[in-house]
PDB file of C-alpha atoms in Angstrom:
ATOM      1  CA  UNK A   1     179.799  72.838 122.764  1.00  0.00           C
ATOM      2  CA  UNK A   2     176.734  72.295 120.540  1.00  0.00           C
ATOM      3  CA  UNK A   3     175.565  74.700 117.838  1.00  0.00           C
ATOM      4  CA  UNK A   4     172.254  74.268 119.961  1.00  0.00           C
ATOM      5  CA  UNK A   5     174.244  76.482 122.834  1.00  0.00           C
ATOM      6  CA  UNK A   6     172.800  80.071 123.362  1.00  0.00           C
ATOM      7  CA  UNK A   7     175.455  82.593 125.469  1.00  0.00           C
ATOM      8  CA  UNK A   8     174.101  85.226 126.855  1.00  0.00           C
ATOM      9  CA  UNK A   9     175.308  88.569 125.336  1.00  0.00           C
ATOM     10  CA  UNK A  10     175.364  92.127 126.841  1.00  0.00           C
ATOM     11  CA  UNK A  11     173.124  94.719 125.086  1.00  0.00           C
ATOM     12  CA  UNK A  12     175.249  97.483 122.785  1.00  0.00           C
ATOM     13  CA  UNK A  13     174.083 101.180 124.259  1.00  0.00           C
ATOM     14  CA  UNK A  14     172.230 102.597 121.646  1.00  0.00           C
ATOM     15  CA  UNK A  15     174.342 105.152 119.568  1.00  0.00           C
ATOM     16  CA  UNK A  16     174.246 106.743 116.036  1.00  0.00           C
ATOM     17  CA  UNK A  17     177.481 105.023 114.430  1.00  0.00           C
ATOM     18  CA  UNK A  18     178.425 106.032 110.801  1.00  0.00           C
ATOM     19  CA  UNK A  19     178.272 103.194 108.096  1.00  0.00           C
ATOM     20  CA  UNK A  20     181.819 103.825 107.389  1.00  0.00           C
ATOM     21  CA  UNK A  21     182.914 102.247 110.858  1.00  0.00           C
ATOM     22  CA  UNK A  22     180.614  99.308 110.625  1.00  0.00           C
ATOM     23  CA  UNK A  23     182.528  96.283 110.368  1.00  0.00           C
ATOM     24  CA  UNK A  24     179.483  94.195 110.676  1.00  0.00           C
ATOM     25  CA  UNK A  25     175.878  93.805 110.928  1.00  0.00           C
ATOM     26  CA  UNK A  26     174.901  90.479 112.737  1.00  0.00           C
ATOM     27  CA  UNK A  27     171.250  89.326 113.292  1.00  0.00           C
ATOM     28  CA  UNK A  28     170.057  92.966 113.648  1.00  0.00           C
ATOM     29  CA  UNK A  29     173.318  94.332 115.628  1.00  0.00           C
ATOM     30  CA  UNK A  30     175.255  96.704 114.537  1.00  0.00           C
ATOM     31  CA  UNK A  31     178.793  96.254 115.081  1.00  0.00           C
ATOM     32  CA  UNK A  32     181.273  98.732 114.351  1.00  0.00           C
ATOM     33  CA  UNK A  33     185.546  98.622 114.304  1.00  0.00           C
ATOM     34  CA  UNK A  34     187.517  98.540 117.604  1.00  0.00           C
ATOM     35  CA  UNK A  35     188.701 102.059 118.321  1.00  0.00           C
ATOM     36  CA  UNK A  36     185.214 103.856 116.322  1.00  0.00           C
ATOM     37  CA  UNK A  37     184.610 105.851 119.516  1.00  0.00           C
ATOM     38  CA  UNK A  38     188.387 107.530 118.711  1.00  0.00           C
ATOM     39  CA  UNK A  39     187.478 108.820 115.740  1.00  0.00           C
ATOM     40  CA  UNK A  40     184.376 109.541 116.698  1.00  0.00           C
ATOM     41  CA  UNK A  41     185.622 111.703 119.049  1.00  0.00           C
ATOM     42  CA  UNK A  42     188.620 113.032 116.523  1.00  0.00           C
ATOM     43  CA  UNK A  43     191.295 111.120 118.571  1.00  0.00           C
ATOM     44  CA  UNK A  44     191.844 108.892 115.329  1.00  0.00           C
ATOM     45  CA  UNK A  45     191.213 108.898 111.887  1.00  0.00           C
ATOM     46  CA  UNK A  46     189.473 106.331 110.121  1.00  0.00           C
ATOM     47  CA  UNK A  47     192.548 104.745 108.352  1.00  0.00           C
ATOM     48  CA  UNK A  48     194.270 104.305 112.417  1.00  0.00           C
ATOM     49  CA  UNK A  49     191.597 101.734 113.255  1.00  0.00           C
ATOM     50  CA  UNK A  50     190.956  99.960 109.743  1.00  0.00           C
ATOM     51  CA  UNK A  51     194.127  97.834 109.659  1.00  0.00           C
ATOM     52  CA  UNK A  52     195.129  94.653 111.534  1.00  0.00           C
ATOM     53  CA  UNK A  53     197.798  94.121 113.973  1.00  0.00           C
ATOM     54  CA  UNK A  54     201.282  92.968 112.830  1.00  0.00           C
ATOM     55  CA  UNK A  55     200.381  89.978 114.127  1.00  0.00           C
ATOM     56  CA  UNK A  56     197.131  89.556 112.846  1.00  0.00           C
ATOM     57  CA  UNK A  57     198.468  90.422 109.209  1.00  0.00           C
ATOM     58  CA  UNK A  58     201.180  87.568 109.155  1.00  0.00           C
ATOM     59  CA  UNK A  59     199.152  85.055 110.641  1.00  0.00           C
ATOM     60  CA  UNK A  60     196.441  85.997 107.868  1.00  0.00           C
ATOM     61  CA  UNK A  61     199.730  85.965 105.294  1.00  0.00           C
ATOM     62  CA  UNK A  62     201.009  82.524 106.031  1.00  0.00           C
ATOM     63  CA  UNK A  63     197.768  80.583 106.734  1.00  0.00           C
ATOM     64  CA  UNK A  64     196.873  81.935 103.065  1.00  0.00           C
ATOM     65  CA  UNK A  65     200.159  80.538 101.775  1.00  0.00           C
ATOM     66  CA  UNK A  66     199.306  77.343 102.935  1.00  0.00           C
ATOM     67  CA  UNK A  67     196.144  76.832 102.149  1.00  0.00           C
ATOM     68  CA  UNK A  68     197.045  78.370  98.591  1.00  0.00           C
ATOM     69  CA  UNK A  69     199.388  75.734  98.627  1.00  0.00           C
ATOM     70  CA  UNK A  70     197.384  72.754  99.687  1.00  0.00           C
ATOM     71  CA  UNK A  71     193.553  73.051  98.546  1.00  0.00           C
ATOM     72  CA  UNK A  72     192.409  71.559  95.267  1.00  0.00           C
ATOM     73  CA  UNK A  73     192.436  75.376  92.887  1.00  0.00           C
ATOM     74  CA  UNK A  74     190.587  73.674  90.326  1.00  0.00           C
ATOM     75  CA  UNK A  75     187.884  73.490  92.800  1.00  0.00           C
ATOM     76  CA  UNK A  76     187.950  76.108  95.329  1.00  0.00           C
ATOM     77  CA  UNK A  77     188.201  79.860  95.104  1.00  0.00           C
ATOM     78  CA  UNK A  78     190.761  81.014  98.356  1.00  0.00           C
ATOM     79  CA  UNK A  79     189.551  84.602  99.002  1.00  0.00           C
ATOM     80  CA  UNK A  80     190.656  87.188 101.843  1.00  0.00           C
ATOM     81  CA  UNK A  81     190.840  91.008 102.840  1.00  0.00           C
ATOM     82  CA  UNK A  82     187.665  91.159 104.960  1.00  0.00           C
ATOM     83  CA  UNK A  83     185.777  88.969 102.344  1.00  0.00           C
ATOM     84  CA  UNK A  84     181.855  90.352 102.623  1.00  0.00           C
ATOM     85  CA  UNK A  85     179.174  88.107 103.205  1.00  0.00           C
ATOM     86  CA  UNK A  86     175.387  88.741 102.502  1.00  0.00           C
ATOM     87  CA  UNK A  87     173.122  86.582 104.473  1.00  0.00           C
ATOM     88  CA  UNK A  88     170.109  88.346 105.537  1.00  0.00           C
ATOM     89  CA  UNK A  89     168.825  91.517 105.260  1.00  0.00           C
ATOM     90  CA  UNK A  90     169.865  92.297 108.869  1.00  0.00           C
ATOM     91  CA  UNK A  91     173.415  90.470 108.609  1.00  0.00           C
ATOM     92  CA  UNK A  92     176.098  91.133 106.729  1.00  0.00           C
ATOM     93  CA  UNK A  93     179.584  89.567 107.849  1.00  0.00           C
ATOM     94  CA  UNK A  94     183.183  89.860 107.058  1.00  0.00           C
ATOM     95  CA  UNK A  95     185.907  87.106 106.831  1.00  0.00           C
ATOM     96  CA  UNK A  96     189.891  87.202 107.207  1.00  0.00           C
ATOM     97  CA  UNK A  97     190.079  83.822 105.117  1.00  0.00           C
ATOM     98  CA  UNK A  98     187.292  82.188 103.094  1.00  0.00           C
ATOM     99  CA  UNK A  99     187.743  78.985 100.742  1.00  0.00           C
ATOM    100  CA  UNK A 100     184.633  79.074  98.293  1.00  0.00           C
ATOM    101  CA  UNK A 101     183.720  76.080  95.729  1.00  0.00           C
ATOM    102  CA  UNK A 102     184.110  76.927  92.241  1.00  0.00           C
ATOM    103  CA  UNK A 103     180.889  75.497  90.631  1.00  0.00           C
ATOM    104  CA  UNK A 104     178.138  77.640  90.339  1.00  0.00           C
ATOM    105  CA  UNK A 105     179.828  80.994  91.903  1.00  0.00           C
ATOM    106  CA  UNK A 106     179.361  84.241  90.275  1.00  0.00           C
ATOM    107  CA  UNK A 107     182.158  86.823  90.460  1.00  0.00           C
ATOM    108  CA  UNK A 108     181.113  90.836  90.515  1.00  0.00           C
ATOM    109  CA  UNK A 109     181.546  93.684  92.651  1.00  0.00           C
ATOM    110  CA  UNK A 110     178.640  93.021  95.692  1.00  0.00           C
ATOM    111  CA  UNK A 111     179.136  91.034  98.774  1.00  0.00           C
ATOM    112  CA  UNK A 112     179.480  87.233  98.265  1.00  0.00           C
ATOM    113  CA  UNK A 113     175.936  85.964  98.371  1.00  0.00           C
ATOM    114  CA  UNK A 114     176.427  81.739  99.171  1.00  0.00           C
ATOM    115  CA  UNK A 115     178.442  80.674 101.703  1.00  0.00           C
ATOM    116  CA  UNK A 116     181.937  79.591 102.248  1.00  0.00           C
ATOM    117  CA  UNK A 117     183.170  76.172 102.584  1.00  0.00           C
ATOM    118  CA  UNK A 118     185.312  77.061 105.050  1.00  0.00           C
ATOM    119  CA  UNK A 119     186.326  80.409 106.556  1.00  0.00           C
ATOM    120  CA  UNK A 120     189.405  81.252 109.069  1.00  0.00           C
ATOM    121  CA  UNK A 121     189.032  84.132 111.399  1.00  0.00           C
ATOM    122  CA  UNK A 122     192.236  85.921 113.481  1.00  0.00           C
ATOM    123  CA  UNK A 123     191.022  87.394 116.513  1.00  0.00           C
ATOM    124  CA  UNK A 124     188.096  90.263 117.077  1.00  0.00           C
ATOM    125  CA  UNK A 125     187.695  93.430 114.632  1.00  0.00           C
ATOM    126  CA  UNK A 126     185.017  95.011 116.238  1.00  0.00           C
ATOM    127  CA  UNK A 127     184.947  97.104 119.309  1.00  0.00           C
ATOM    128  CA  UNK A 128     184.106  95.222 122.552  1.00  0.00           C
ATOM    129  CA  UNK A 129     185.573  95.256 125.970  1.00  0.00           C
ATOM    130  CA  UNK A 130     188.774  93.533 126.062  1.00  0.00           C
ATOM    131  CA  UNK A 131     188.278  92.263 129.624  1.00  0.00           C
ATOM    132  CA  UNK A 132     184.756  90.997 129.092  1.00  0.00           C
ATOM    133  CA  UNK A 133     185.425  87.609 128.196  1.00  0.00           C
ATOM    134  CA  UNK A 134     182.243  86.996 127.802  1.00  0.00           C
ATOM    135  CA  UNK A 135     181.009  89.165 125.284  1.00  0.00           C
ATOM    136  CA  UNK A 136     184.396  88.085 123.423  1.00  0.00           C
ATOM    137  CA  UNK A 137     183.240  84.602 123.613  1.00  0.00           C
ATOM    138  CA  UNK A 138     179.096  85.099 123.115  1.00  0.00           C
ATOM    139  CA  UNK A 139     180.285  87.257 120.082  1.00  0.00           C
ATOM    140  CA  UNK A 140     182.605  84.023 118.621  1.00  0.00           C
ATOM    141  CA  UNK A 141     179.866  81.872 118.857  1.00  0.00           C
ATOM    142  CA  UNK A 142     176.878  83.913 117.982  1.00  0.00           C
ATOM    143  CA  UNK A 143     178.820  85.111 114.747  1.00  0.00           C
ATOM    144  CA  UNK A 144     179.813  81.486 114.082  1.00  0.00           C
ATOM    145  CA  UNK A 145     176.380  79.925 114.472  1.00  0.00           C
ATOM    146  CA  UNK A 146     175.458  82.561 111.792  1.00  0.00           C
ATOM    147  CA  UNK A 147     177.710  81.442 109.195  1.00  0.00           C
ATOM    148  CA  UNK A 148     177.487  77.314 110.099  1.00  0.00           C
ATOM    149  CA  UNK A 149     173.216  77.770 109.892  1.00  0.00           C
ATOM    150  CA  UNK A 150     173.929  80.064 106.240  1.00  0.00           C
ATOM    151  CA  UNK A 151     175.994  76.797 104.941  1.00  0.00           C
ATOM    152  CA  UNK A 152     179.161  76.776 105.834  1.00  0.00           C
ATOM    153  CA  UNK A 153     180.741  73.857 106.811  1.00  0.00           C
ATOM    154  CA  UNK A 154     183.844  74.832 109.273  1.00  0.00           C
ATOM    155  CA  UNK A 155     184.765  77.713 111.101  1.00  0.00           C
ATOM    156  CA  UNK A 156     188.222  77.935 112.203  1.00  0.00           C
ATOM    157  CA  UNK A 157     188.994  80.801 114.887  1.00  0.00           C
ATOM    158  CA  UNK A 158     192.294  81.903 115.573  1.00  0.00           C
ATOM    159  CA  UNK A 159     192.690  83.736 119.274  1.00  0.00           C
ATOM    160  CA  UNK A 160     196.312  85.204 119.760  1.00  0.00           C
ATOM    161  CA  UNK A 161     196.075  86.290 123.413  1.00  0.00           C
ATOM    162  CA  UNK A 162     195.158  82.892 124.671  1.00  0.00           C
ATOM    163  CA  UNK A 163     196.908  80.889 121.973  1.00  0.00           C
ATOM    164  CA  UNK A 164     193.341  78.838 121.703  1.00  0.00           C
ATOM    165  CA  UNK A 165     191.320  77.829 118.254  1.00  0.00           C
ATOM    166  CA  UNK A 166     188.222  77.378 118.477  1.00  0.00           C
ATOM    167  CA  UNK A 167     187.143  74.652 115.188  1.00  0.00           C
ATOM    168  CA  UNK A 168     183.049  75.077 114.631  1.00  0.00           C
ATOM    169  CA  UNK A 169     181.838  72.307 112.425  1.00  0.00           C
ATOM    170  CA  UNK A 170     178.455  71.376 111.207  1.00  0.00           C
ATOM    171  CA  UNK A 171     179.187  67.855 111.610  1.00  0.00           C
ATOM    172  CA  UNK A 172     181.293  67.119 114.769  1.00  0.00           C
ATOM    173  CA  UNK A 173     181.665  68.534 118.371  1.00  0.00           C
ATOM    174  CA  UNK A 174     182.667  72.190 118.695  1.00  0.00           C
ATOM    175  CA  UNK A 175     186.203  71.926 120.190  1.00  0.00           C
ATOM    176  CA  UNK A 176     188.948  74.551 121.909  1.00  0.00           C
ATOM    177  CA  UNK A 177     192.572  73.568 120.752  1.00  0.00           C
ATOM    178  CA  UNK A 178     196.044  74.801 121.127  1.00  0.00           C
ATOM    179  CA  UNK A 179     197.973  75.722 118.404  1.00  0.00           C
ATOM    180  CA  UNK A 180     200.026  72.580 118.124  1.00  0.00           C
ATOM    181  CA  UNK A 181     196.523  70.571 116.940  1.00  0.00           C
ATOM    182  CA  UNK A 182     196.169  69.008 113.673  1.00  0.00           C
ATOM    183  CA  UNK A 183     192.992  70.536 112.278  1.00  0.00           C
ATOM    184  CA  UNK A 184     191.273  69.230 109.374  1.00  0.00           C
ATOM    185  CA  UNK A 185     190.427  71.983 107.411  1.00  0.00           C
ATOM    186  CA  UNK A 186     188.738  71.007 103.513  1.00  0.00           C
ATOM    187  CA  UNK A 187     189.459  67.295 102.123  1.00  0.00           C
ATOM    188  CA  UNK A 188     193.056  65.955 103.052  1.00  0.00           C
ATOM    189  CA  UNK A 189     194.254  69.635 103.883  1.00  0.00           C
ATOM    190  CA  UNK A 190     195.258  70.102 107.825  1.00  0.00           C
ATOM    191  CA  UNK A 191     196.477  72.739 109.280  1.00  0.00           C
ATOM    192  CA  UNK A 192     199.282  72.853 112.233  1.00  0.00           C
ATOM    193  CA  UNK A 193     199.217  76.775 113.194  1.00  0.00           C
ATOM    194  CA  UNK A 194     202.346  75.910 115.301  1.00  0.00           C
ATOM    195  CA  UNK A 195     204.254  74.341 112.694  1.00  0.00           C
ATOM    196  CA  UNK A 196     203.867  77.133 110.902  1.00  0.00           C
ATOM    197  CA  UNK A 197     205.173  79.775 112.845  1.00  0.00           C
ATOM    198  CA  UNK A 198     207.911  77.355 113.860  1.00  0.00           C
ATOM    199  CA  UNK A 199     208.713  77.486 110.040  1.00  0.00           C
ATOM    200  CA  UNK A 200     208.284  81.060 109.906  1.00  0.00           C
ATOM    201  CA  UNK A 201     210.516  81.691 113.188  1.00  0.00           C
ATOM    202  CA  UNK A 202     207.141  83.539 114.740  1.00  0.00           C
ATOM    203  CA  UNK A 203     206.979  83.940 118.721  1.00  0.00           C
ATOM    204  CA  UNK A 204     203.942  85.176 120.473  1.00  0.00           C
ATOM    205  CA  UNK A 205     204.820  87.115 123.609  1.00  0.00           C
TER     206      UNK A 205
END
């Protein structure tokens, strides 16, 4: 893969969705939270569809702990809970896990406005066909494209169902990995997602 790579991507029907299930706005698009149409039609309330799997959570938790653990924190802000990120007028992103140099960053309470260093994703928030790989995939790459053209340096996608990464660098090839891989995330930090779980006794079915 080459961030020179366009996917084609099905066309969202048009629909009215409320701001409050937006999880995203990408290049124009309006994408809102897997299971909107529930509560749209009062099957759910908004709380039922705003949380992560149990999966998705610990996964989030002990990647965190790690890179806590092994970044430079004199030098790099670790940030995550769906950290928002202003790019354009017409995009506005979210990330699980975003790592964020220090100098020159202002704090307050709007969307960050410069991009990540490095940013982790676990799986797909927002509502698209589960068996339509490839709006899955065009929506991976599309939304990672984004945030490598905005400044950041690595994207690091986590997909539980087919136990795959997907590591998007500005630098080097795009690459599909198992779990197992050494991946160099930010200096002389690398990540082994396997070793992890292994250390946290975590199976995926």
């Amino acid at each position: 893969m080459t961030t020179t790579q366009k996917v084609p991507r099905r066309k969202r029907k048009l629909e009215k969705i409320p701001s409050y299930l937006v999880y995203e706005t990408l290049n124009g698009k309006v994408l809102p939270y897997k299971g909107y149409r529930d509560v749209l039609d009062k099957k759910k309330k908004t709380a039922e569809i705003m949380g992560c799997s149990s999966l998705q959570g610990i996964l989030v938790s002990i990647i965190h702990g790690f890179l806590f653990m092994s970044i430079n924190r004199k030098r790099y802000f670790l940030a995550t809970n769906e950290i928002g990120i202003h790019i354009s007028k017409n995009t506005n992103l979210a990330n699980d896990i975003a790592i964020f140099e220090k100098e020159g960053l202002t704090l307050n309470n709007r969307y960050f406005e410069v991009a990540p260093k490095v940013v982790v994703e676990i799986d797909i928030k927002i509502d698209i066909d589960p068996d339509d790989h490839d709006e899955k995939f065009s929506y991976i790459i599309e939304k990672a494209q984004k945030m490598l053209e905005f400044g950041t340096e690595k994207v690091i996608w986590v997909s539980t169902q087919t136990k795959i990464i997907f590591v998007f660098s500005k630098t080097e090839t795009w690459v599909m990995v198992p779990f197992d891989t050494n991946i160099p995330v930010l200096d002389d930090c690398v990540l082994n997602l396997a070793q992890l779980m292994q250390e946290e006794g975590i199976e995926i079915e």
